[in-house]
């Protein structure tokens, strides 16, 4: 087939139009993302506490809510989805006997036995992981949060052995390949470090509630355990709540209403 | 001097090896690196010259302040406030790691591992891993 010069010019014109349209669209997206960058003013009003704590109303949870809460956390914090034994967990679920292995109720009520329980790092008042970390990569900050400094973690996994709740995961491989939609505003982790839930320390610094609490629609209550007027203390005053594995003596800060 | 026939040539060879990089550098043109500057922003957190010298010190201090001390706002000499964040503040302006960071790092032969965790640019991802 022969092409005339006129045909070629037409095709070139259309292609140029297509290319420029693509570029414009790309610039538009960039500008949108730039608006969402947190600035200094976002951190002007942080919320603080002596010991942050959480109460989970387990009866209010169903599968859909579990999924919503877990996705809210994992998507924002770039938690990779690795199947099998190398799984990374920040917030996950288990049945009664897995969640509370030291509670041994005989003839447990059906509702409680077949329910799933939302599990996460307990941000203990007396954390075992902090005691055993040789590099002080994991430590308790002055708001009662058990935080990790990934820069200092040498991947020895003593903290994983120390934690009685299995709340820590080790990156056996580069997690980058297992993150579907990377949130560019938040760093991901690298091979050879341990990671875990942070109680959204970066959200508290902006005066916001943790992402799971926001997504739960009232099924999770968050507040200062040391303040008798706080939301969590009000709830704990009214309802009987248990903690995971209290005999480990770590004083977990996550309470479960059964 | 005992063993002068060994010691003096030895010293000359030693000095030659030690001074070799300096001798080789004589007469070479000054190292100039052209980096891509942010398009929309004129001022950095610190003055350009200071930033060139101490950006790694600053980042180290930011890291400790944010993670250890819970201090997340940085006030510079001009009194302007910034969110202490490599991903959001630095890489928000310096969108292209290849054309900014890597230019110098490659020339001086350092490979910082910041980007094994911190994302390249929250504005747009370019330049790969």
XYZ file of C-alpha atoms in Angstrom:
387
model
C 0.000 0.000 0.000
C 1.332 3.394 -0.925
C 1.009 6.330 1.450
C 0.872 9.882 0.215
C 2.568 12.698 2.075
C -0.890 14.085 2.903
C -1.879 10.824 4.682
C 1.343 10.853 6.657
C 0.771 14.434 7.809
C -2.764 13.580 8.937
C -1.517 10.614 10.969
C 1.307 12.668 12.488
C -1.130 15.392 13.484
C -3.486 12.962 15.210
C -0.578 11.260 17.020
C 0.788 14.573 18.281
C -2.660 15.459 19.633
C -2.879 12.122 21.413
C 0.565 12.527 22.985
C -0.114 16.022 24.253
C -3.453 14.934 25.741
C -1.655 12.180 27.649
C 0.912 14.617 29.020
C -1.733 17.050 30.174
C -3.579 14.319 32.033
C -0.378 13.241 33.757
C 0.363 16.788 34.932
C -3.147 17.074 36.294
C -2.647 13.998 38.473
C 0.669 15.300 39.774
C -0.873 18.559 40.899
C -3.637 16.722 42.765
C -1.173 14.551 44.656
C 0.905 17.592 45.569
C -2.063 19.211 47.305
C -2.384 16.269 49.683
C 1.165 16.562 51.048
C 1.104 17.094 54.828
C 2.683 20.433 55.771
C 3.880 21.935 59.033
C 0.412 23.340 59.748
C -1.049 19.820 59.769
C 1.090 19.050 62.797
C 0.140 22.213 64.697
C -2.439 20.524 66.925
C -1.320 17.045 67.962
C -3.275 14.990 70.467
C -1.222 13.568 73.316
C -1.617 11.094 76.151
C 0.330 9.387 78.897
C -0.636 5.918 77.723
C -2.691 5.505 74.585
C -5.140 2.629 74.766
C -7.874 1.015 72.711
C -11.118 -0.765 73.532
C -12.521 -3.127 70.913
C -16.226 -3.909 71.059
C -16.038 -7.391 69.545
C -19.806 -7.850 69.156
C -19.996 -4.954 66.696
C -17.671 -6.596 64.193
C -18.637 -8.613 61.154
C -16.552 -9.767 58.187
C -17.213 -6.614 56.192
C -16.105 -4.359 59.034
C -12.983 -6.458 59.643
C -12.082 -6.046 55.997
C -12.727 -2.309 56.052
C -10.622 -1.745 59.157
C -7.739 -3.954 58.006
C -7.678 -2.422 54.529
C -7.700 1.108 55.947
C -4.549 0.297 57.922
C -2.679 -1.891 55.456
C -3.312 0.277 52.401
C -2.122 3.477 54.045
C 0.959 1.987 55.694
C 2.093 0.006 52.635
C 1.803 -3.346 54.402
C 2.650 -6.016 51.821
C 0.393 -8.972 51.123
C 2.686 -11.977 51.232
C 0.915 -15.341 51.430
C 2.133 -18.120 53.709
C 4.653 -18.119 56.525
C 6.340 -14.875 55.483
C 3.106 -12.946 55.991
C 3.345 -9.377 57.350
C 0.678 -8.526 59.943
C -0.154 -5.167 61.447
C -3.790 -5.844 62.232
C -5.431 -9.220 61.748
C -8.110 -11.563 63.128
C -8.197 -14.852 65.007
C -10.784 -16.980 66.811
C -11.235 -16.994 70.602
C -8.722 -19.692 71.471
C -6.069 -18.143 69.261
C -6.684 -14.632 70.566
C -6.980 -15.513 74.248
C -4.974 -18.705 74.812
C -4.734 -18.160 78.576
C -8.470 -17.622 79.086
C -9.881 -21.119 79.575
C -13.612 -20.759 79.997
C -15.427 -24.092 80.102
C -18.546 -24.332 77.936
C -17.926 -20.964 76.295
C -21.023 -19.297 74.867
C -21.473 -19.896 71.158
C -21.529 -16.208 70.302
C -18.112 -15.658 71.855
C -16.558 -18.890 70.668
C -17.422 -18.472 66.992
C -16.691 -14.791 66.867
C -13.484 -13.471 65.338
C -11.330 -11.055 67.260
C -9.369 -8.141 65.875
C -5.729 -8.379 66.905
C -2.939 -5.826 66.739
C 0.095 -4.651 68.687
C -1.021 -4.076 72.277
C 1.349 -1.164 72.926
C 1.942 -2.652 76.360
C 2.748 -0.507 79.378
C 5.572 -2.919 80.182
C 6.609 -4.234 76.774
C 8.794 -7.331 76.565
C 9.962 -6.434 73.054
C 11.547 -3.192 74.276
C 13.414 -4.994 77.035
C 15.017 -7.500 74.694
C 15.894 -5.232 71.741
C 19.693 -4.959 71.666
C 19.836 -1.809 69.516
C 16.964 0.117 71.119
C 15.311 0.135 67.707
C 12.020 -0.536 69.432
C 11.234 1.685 72.384
C 8.395 3.202 74.318
C 7.847 6.871 73.529
C 6.546 9.429 76.001
C 2.940 8.857 74.886
C 3.031 5.195 75.831
C 3.366 3.969 72.263
C 5.720 1.128 71.436
C 7.423 2.573 68.376
C 9.976 1.168 65.992
C 12.926 2.995 64.494
C 13.381 0.926 61.352
C 16.702 2.673 60.687
C 18.197 0.986 63.719
C 16.615 -2.453 63.397
C 19.238 -5.093 62.654
C 16.688 -7.861 62.130
C 17.786 -10.047 65.064
C 14.114 -10.833 65.825
C 14.595 -10.911 69.617
C 11.493 -8.706 69.842
C 9.482 -11.307 67.951
C 10.584 -13.946 70.434
C 9.833 -11.551 73.303
C 6.353 -10.474 72.169
C 3.728 -12.829 73.684
C 1.140 -11.692 71.106
C 2.839 -12.397 67.790
C 2.308 -8.771 66.857
C 5.572 -8.392 64.969
C 6.494 -9.546 61.491
C 9.870 -9.934 59.869
C 10.571 -8.915 56.286
C 12.226 -11.989 54.852
C 12.268 -10.335 51.444
C 11.822 -6.930 49.874
C 8.183 -6.026 50.589
C 8.061 -3.546 47.697
C 7.050 -6.210 45.177
C 4.055 -7.266 47.284
C 2.453 -3.851 47.691
C -0.327 -3.440 45.164
C -0.943 0.303 45.347
C 1.990 2.083 46.905
C 1.036 5.035 49.081
C 3.830 7.425 48.132
C 3.251 9.599 51.205
C 4.319 6.831 53.593
C 7.566 4.837 53.484
C 7.524 1.080 53.126
C 9.968 -1.216 54.896
C 12.961 -3.086 53.575
C 14.283 -6.619 53.745
C 15.740 -7.589 57.113
C 13.701 -5.398 59.465
C 10.843 -6.210 61.824
C 7.644 -4.192 61.521
C 4.361 -3.771 63.371
C 1.370 -1.568 64.111
C 2.268 1.948 65.296
C -1.138 3.043 66.652
C -0.846 5.573 63.791
C 1.663 7.733 65.623
C 1.840 10.022 62.560
C -1.951 10.549 62.607
C -2.001 11.356 66.344
C 0.675 13.976 65.643
C -1.790 15.587 63.235
C -4.567 15.503 65.827
C -6.377 12.644 64.103
C -7.505 9.242 65.355
C -5.803 6.044 64.162
C -7.049 4.858 60.772
C -8.604 1.631 62.103
C -10.522 3.552 64.759
C -11.844 5.979 62.139
C -12.835 3.132 59.822
C -14.517 1.110 62.578
C -17.437 3.524 62.973
C -17.497 3.377 66.777
C -16.640 -0.299 67.268
C -13.166 0.725 68.412
C -12.625 3.363 71.078
C -9.327 5.143 71.485
C -8.043 7.366 74.274
C -5.702 8.000 77.168
C -5.673 5.193 79.724
C -4.120 7.465 82.338
C -6.905 10.044 82.075
C -10.059 9.050 84.042
C -12.185 11.339 81.833
C -11.069 9.762 78.547
C -13.334 7.799 76.215
C -11.637 4.478 76.937
C -11.879 4.866 80.692
C -15.586 5.723 80.427
C -16.216 2.539 78.444
C -14.096 0.414 80.762
C -16.001 1.763 83.770
C -19.255 0.462 82.319
C -18.330 -2.799 80.656
C -16.314 -5.858 81.541
C -13.294 -6.134 79.275
C -10.439 -8.611 79.013
C -6.918 -8.344 77.713
C -4.835 -10.851 75.795
C -2.489 -13.002 77.848
C -2.367 -10.808 80.974
C -0.236 -13.382 82.796
C 2.730 -12.373 80.635
C 2.839 -9.267 82.820
C 3.260 -6.853 79.928
C 0.127 -4.827 80.744
C -1.437 -4.679 77.258
C -3.259 -1.470 76.344
C -5.834 -3.100 74.062
C -9.052 -4.186 75.799
C -11.747 -6.488 74.433
C -15.423 -6.255 75.345
C -16.849 -9.734 74.793
C 71.762 4.469 58.413
C 71.347 0.742 58.371
C 69.560 -0.766 55.356
C 69.279 2.585 53.577
C 69.116 0.820 50.224
C 65.833 -0.755 51.302
C 64.358 2.006 53.437
C 64.763 4.961 51.061
C 63.237 3.295 47.967
C 60.525 1.924 50.272
C 59.737 5.409 51.558
C 59.664 6.792 48.006
C 57.249 4.066 46.886
C 55.078 4.656 49.967
C 54.937 8.415 49.408
C 54.213 7.851 45.734
C 51.232 5.653 46.579
C 49.892 8.029 49.220
C 50.244 11.111 47.023
C 49.048 9.445 43.824
C 45.427 10.684 44.022
C 46.588 14.278 44.629
C 49.147 14.158 41.814
C 46.569 12.715 39.449
C 44.125 15.492 40.350
C 46.504 18.328 39.450
C 45.352 20.206 36.400
C 42.008 18.412 36.236
C 39.025 20.694 35.668
C 36.885 21.432 38.729
C 34.088 18.892 39.267
C 30.818 20.476 38.202
C 27.518 18.696 38.529
C 24.359 20.018 36.961
C 21.327 19.006 39.007
C 17.701 19.619 38.219
C 16.261 22.239 40.563
C 12.615 22.188 41.702
C 10.443 24.077 39.261
C 7.792 25.568 41.539
C 9.811 26.306 44.666
C 12.723 28.741 44.985
C 13.797 28.340 48.614
C 15.016 25.202 50.344
C 14.854 24.407 54.049
C 18.365 25.834 54.426
C 20.565 27.914 52.114
C 21.814 25.981 49.096
C 25.490 25.991 50.164
C 24.608 24.866 53.690
C 22.267 22.213 52.353
C 25.060 20.923 50.117
C 27.324 20.544 53.153
C 25.000 19.286 55.851
C 21.909 17.717 54.295
C 22.862 14.327 55.676
C 23.327 15.769 59.164
C 19.975 17.517 58.894
C 18.218 14.336 57.771
C 19.787 12.417 60.628
C 18.554 15.031 63.117
C 15.099 15.032 61.554
C 14.900 11.256 61.830
C 15.788 11.305 65.528
C 13.488 14.236 66.265
C 10.495 12.696 64.523
C 10.812 9.108 65.675
C 12.458 9.464 69.077
C 11.236 12.864 70.327
C 7.931 13.183 68.503
C 8.975 16.596 67.139
C 7.682 16.925 63.595
C 7.904 20.610 62.707
C 11.188 22.235 61.719
C 11.679 26.005 61.878
C 14.494 27.348 59.716
C 16.601 30.497 60.181
C 14.033 32.583 58.327
C 11.313 31.352 60.696
C 9.565 29.280 58.053
C 8.113 25.977 59.219
C 8.411 22.615 57.519
C 7.114 19.104 58.088
C 10.204 17.021 58.888
C 9.841 14.358 56.248
C 12.195 13.057 53.599
C 9.371 11.508 51.602
C 6.912 14.372 51.837
C 8.963 17.536 52.230
C 12.264 16.828 50.420
C 10.997 14.524 47.701
C 7.860 16.631 47.325
C 9.969 19.400 45.760
C 12.864 17.374 44.370
C 10.632 15.210 42.273
C 13.336 13.476 40.327
C 15.887 11.464 42.291
C 17.819 10.534 39.137
C 18.401 14.120 38.114
C 19.027 15.533 41.593
C 20.193 13.164 44.344
C 21.892 10.552 42.199
C 23.904 13.092 40.208
C 26.161 13.959 43.165
C 25.939 10.612 44.936
C 27.197 8.826 41.862
C 29.998 11.328 41.277
C 31.347 10.951 44.811
C 30.632 7.224 44.999
C 28.167 7.038 47.879
C 25.037 4.884 47.838
C 22.701 5.968 50.615
C 19.941 3.429 51.293
C 17.241 6.008 52.051
C 15.199 4.915 49.057
C 14.950 1.264 50.030
C 12.051 2.469 52.218
C 11.296 6.120 51.509
C 9.403 6.630 48.322
C 10.948 8.579 45.486
C 8.368 11.308 45.182
C 4.848 11.624 46.493
C 4.099 13.961 43.611
C 5.086 11.547 40.914
C 7.080 8.383 40.930
C 9.940 8.551 38.499
C 13.371 7.036 38.280
C 12.494 3.539 39.505
C 13.913 1.980 42.671
